[in-house]
Short mmCIF file of C-alpha atoms in Angstrom, two decimals:
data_model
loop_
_atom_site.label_atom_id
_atom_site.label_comp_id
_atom_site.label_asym_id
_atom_site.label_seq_id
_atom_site.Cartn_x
_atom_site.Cartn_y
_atom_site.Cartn_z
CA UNK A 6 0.00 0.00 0.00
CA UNK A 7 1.22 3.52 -0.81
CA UNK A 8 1.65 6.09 1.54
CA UNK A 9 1.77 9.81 1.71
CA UNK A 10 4.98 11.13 2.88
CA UNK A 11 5.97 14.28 4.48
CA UNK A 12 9.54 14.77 3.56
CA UNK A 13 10.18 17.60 1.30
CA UNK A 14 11.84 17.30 -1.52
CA UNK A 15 15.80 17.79 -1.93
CA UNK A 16 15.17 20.30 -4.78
CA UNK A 17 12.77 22.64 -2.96
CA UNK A 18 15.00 21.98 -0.10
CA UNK A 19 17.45 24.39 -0.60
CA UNK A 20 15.17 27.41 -1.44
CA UNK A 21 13.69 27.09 1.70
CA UNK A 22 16.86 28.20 4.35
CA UNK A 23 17.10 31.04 5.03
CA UNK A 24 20.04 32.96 4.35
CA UNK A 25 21.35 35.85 5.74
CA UNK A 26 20.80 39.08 3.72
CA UNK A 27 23.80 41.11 2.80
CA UNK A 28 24.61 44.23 4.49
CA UNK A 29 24.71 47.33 2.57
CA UNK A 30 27.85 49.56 2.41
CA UNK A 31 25.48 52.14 3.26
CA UNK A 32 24.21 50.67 6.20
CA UNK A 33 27.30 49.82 7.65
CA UNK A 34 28.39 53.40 7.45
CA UNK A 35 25.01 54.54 9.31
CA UNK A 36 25.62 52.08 12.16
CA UNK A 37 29.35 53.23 12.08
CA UNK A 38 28.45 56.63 12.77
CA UNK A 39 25.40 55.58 15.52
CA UNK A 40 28.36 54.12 17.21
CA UNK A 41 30.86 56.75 16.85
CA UNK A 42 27.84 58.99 18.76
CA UNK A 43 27.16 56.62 21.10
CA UNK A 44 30.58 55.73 22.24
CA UNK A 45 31.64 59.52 22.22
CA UNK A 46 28.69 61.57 23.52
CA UNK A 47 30.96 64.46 24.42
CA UNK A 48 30.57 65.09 20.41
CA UNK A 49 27.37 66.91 21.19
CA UNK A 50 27.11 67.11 25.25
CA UNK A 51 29.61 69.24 25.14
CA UNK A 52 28.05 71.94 22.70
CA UNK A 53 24.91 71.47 24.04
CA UNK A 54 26.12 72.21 27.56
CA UNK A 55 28.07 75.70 26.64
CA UNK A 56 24.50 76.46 24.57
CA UNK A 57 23.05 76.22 28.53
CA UNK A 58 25.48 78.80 29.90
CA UNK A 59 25.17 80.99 26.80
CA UNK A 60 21.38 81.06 27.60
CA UNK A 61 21.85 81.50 31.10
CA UNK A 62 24.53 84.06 30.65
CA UNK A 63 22.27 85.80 28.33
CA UNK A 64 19.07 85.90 30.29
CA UNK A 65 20.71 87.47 32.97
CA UNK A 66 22.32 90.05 30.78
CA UNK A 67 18.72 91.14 29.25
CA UNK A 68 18.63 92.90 32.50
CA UNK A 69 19.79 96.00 31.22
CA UNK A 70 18.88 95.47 27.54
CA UNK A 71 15.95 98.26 27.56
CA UNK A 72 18.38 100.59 29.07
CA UNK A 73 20.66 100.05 26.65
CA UNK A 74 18.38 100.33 23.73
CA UNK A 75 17.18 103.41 24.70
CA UNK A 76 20.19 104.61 25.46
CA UNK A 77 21.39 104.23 21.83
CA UNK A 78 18.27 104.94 20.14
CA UNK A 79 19.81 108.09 18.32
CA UNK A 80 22.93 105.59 16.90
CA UNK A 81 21.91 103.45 14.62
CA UNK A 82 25.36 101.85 14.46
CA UNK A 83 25.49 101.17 17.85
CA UNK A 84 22.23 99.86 18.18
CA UNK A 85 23.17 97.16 15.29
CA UNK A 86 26.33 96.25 17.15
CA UNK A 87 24.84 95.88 20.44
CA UNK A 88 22.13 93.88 19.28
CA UNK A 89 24.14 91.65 16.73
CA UNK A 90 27.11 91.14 19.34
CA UNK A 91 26.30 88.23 21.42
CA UNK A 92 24.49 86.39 18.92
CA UNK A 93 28.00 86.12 16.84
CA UNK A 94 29.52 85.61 20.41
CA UNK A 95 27.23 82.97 20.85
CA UNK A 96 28.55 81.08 17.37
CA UNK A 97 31.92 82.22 17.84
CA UNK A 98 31.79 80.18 21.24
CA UNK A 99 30.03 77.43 19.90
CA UNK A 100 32.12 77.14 16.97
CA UNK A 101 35.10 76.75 19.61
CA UNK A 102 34.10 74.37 21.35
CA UNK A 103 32.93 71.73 18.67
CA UNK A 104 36.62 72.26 17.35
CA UNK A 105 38.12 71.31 20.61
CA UNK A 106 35.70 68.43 21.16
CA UNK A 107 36.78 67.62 16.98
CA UNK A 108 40.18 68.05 18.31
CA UNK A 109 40.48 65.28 21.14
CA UNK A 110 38.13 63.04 19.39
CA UNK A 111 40.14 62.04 16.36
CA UNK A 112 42.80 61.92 18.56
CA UNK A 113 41.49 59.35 20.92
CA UNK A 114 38.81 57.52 17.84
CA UNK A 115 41.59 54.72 17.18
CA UNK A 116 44.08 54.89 19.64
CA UNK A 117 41.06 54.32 22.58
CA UNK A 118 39.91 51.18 20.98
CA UNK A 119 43.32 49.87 20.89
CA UNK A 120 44.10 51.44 24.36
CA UNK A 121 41.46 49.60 26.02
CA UNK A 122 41.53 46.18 23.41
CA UNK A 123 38.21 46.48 22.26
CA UNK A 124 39.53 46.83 18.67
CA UNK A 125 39.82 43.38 19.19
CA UNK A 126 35.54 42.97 19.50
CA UNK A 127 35.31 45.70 16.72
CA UNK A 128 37.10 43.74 13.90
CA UNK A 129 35.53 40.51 14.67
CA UNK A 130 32.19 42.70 12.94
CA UNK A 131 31.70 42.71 9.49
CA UNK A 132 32.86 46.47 8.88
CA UNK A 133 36.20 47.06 7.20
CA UNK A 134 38.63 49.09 8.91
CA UNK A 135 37.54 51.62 6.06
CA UNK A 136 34.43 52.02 6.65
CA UNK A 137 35.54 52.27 10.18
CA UNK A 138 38.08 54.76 9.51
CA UNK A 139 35.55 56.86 7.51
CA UNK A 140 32.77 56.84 9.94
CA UNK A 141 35.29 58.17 12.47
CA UNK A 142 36.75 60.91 9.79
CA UNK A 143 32.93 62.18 9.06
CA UNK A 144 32.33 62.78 12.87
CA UNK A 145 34.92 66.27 12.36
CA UNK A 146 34.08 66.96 8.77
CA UNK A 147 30.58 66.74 8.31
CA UNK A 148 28.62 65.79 11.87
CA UNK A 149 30.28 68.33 14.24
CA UNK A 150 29.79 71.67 11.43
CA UNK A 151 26.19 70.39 11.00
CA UNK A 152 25.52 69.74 14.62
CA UNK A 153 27.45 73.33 15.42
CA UNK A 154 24.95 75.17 13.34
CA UNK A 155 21.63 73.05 14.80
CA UNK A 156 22.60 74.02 18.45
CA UNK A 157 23.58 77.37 17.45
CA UNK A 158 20.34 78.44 15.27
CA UNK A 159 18.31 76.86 18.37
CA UNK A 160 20.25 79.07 20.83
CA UNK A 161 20.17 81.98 18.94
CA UNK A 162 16.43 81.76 18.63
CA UNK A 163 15.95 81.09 22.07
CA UNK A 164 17.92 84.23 22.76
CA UNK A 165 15.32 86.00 20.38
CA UNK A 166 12.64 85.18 21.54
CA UNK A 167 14.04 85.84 25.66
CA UNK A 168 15.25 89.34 24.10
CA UNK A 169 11.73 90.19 22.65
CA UNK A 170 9.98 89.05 25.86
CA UNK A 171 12.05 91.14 28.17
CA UNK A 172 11.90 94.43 25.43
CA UNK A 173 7.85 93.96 25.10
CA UNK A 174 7.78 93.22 29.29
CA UNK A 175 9.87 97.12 29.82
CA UNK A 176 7.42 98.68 26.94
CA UNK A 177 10.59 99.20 24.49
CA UNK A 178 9.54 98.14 20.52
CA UNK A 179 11.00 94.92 19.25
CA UNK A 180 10.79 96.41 15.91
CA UNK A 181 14.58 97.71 16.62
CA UNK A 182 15.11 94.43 17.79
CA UNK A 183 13.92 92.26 14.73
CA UNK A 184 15.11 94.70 12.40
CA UNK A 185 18.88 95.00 13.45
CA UNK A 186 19.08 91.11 13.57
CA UNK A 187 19.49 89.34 10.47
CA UNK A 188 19.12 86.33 12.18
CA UNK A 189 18.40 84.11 8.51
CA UNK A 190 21.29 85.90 6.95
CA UNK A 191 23.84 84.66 9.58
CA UNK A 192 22.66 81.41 9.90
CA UNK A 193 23.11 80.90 5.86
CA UNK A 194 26.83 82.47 6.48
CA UNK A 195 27.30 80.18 9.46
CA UNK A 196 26.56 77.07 7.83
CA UNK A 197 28.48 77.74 4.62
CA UNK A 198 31.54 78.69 7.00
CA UNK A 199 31.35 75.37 9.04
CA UNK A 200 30.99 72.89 6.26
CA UNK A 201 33.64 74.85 3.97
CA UNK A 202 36.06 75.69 6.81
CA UNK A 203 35.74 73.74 9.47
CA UNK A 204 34.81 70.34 7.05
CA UNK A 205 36.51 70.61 4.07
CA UNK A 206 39.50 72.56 4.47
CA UNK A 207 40.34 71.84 7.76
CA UNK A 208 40.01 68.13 6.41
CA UNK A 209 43.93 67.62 6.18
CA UNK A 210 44.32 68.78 10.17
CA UNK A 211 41.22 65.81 10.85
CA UNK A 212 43.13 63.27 8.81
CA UNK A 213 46.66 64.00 10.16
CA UNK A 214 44.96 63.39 13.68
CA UNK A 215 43.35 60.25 13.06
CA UNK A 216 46.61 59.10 11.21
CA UNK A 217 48.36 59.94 14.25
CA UNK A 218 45.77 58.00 17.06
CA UNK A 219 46.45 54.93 14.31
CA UNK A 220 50.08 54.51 14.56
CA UNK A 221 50.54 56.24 18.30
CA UNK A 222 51.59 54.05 21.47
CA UNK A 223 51.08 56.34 23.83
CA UNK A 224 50.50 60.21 24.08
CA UNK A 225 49.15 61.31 20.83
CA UNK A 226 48.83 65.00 21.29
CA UNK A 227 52.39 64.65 21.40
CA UNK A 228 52.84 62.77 18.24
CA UNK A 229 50.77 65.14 16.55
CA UNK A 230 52.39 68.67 17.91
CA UNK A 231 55.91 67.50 17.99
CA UNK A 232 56.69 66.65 14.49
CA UNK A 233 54.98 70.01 13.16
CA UNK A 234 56.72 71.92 15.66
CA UNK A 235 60.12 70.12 14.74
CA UNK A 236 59.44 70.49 10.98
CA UNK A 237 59.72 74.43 11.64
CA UNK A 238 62.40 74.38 13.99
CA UNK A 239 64.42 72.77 11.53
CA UNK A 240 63.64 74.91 8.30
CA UNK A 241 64.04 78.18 11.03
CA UNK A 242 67.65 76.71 11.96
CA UNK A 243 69.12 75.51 8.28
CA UNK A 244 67.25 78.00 6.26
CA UNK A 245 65.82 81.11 8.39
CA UNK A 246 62.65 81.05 6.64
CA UNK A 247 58.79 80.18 7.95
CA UNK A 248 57.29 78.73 5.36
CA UNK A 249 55.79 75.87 6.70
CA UNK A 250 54.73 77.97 9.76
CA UNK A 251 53.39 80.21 7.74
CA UNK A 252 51.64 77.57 5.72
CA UNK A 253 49.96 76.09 9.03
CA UNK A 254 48.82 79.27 10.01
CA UNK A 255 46.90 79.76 6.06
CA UNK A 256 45.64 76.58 6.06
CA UNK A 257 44.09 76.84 10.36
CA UNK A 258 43.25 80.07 9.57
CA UNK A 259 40.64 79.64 6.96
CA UNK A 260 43.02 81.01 4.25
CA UNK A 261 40.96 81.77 1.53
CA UNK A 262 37.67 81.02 3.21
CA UNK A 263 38.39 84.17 5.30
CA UNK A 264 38.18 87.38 5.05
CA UNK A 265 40.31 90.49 5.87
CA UNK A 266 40.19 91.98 9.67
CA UNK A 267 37.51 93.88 10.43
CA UNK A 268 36.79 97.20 12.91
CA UNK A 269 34.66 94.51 15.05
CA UNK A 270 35.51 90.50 15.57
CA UNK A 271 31.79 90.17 16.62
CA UNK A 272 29.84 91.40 13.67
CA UNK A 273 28.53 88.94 10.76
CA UNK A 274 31.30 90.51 8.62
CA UNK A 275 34.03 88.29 10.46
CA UNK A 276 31.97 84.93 8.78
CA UNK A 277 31.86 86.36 5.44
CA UNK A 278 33.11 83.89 3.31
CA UNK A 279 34.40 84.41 -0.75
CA UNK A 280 31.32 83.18 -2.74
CA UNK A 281 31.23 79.26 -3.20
CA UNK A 282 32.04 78.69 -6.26
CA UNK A 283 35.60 80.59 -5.78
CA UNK A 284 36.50 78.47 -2.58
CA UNK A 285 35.52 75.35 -4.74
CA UNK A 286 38.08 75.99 -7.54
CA UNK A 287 40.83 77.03 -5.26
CA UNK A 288 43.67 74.40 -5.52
CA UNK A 289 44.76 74.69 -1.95
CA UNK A 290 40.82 73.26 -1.38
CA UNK A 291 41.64 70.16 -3.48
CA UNK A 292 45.33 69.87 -2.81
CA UNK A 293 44.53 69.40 0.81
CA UNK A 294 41.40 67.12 0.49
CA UNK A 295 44.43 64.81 -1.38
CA UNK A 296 46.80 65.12 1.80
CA UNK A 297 43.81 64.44 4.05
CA UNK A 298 43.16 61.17 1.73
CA UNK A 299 46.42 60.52 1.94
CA UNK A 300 46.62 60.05 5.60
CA UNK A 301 43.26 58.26 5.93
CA UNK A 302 44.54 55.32 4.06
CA UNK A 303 47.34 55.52 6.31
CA UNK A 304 45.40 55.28 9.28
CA UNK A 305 43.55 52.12 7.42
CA UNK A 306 46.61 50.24 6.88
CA UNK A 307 47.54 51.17 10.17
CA UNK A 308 44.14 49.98 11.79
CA UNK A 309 44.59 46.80 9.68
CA UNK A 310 47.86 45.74 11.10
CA UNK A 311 48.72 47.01 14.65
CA UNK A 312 46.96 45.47 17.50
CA UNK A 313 45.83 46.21 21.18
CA UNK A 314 48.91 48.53 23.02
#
């Protein structure tokens, strides 16, 4: 007698485990980056922290805003500065401190995992030490300018709207107020200057940190001042020049991305940048996205081979 069986068949067999779907390159870059934020929190606890003081600092400094107002009603120039001044000091601040936090970050984003040996958990993932070594690059060139100008357009609004409430609460006109503060304007200028000059052409100073956090044993702030500092040294002693000095101080200055010195540091002059398309066909711009290149691959050979410390 025949029998129905239940065993499936060898060639539907196959079709039916499951296999694991590949990973996208994109993917694996989003997840690198969640984990760059959530292993370094400082990236944006820090800003958001000095945003408090500014805030706090500001409210109590609204105190004598009416009196001040009135007291240069017949100055128009006077009342722009006033009113413009610790908004910019507000960026300016800002700006500072996501360069600092940019600063110690690459120089602790591969020598901490080898430091404490968890390089040794990371690389048993399925993420290249490029895509590592790119997630950690885009924290200082593209997540710290775009988080910079987030906290500071929510600051500077809050200080806005705290400035309007305390003018309307003495009886002074925020029409002054609203009209002296181009608030839009600088926040256009602001992001332009972050992702041109703190992202792109500061990328060779980003990628000659994280080089240095690859290959460093121990003390890499150091590593990454002492061989500059000796590089000038040198060409001061054997050839009495300061060109490479001098090259350090265009290229961490904002060389063409700045402008010339103006009457007043805290005025929306000071972030005036030359239009776009200039600073995008200047060959300093290019010629040091190569260098920083340059030392990224460095720092993913270096990942690739060296182990815990």
């Amino acid at each position: 007698m025949n029998t129905q069986t239940n065993a499936i068949p060898k060639s539907s067999f196959g079709s039916q485990v499951a296999t694991a779907a590949p990973i996208s390159a994109t993917r694996r870059m989003y997840w690198s980056l969640r984990r760059e934020l959530w292993e370094n929190r400082s990236t944006y606890v820090a800003p958001l922290a000095v945003a408090g003081l500014i805030l706090f600092g500001f409210l109590i400094s609204t105190v004598h805003l009416p009196a001040k107002m009135r007291a240069a009603a017949l100055d128009s120039m006077q009342q722009h500065q006033l009113i413009e001044q610790p908004y910019m000091f507000a960026a300016l601040l800002l700006m500072f401190t996501t360069s600092v936090v940019g600063v110690f970050y690459c120089l602790d984003a591969l020598y901490g995992e080898r430091r404490d040996r968890s390089v040794l958990f990371w690389k048993s993932l399925p993420v290249s030490d490029l895509t590592t070594v790119l997630s950690k690059a885009s924290i200082p060139i593209l997540v710290l300018p775009l988080l910079t100008f987030a906290i500071t357009v929510v600051t500077q609004a809050i200080m806005l709207l705290i400035g309007s409430a305390r003018l309307l609460g003495s009886g002074v006109s925020v029409a002054t107020l609203w009209g002296h503060l181009a608030l839009f304007q600088m926040w256009l200028m602001l992001l332009y200057h972050l992702v041109a000059l703190h992202g792109l052409w500061w990328a060779p100073f980003w990628g000659w940190l994280l080089l240095v956090s690859a290959w460093s044993r121990r003390a890499p702030f150091l590593w990454a001042t002492l061989p500059l500092l000796a590089i000038g040294l040198v060409e001061k002693i054997a050839f009495n020049t300061s060109y490479f000095g001098a090259l350090l101080q265009y290229r961490f200055m904002g060389g063409p991305e700045g402008t010339a010195p103006t009457g007043d540091p805290m005025s929306m002059a000071s972030l005036t940048p030359i239009a776009p398309a200039q600073f995008l066909l200047r060959p300093g711009l290019w010629i040091g996205l190569a260098i920083a290149a340059a030392f990224l691959a460095a720092a993913v050979r270096l990942r690739r081979s060296r182990g815990p410390i």
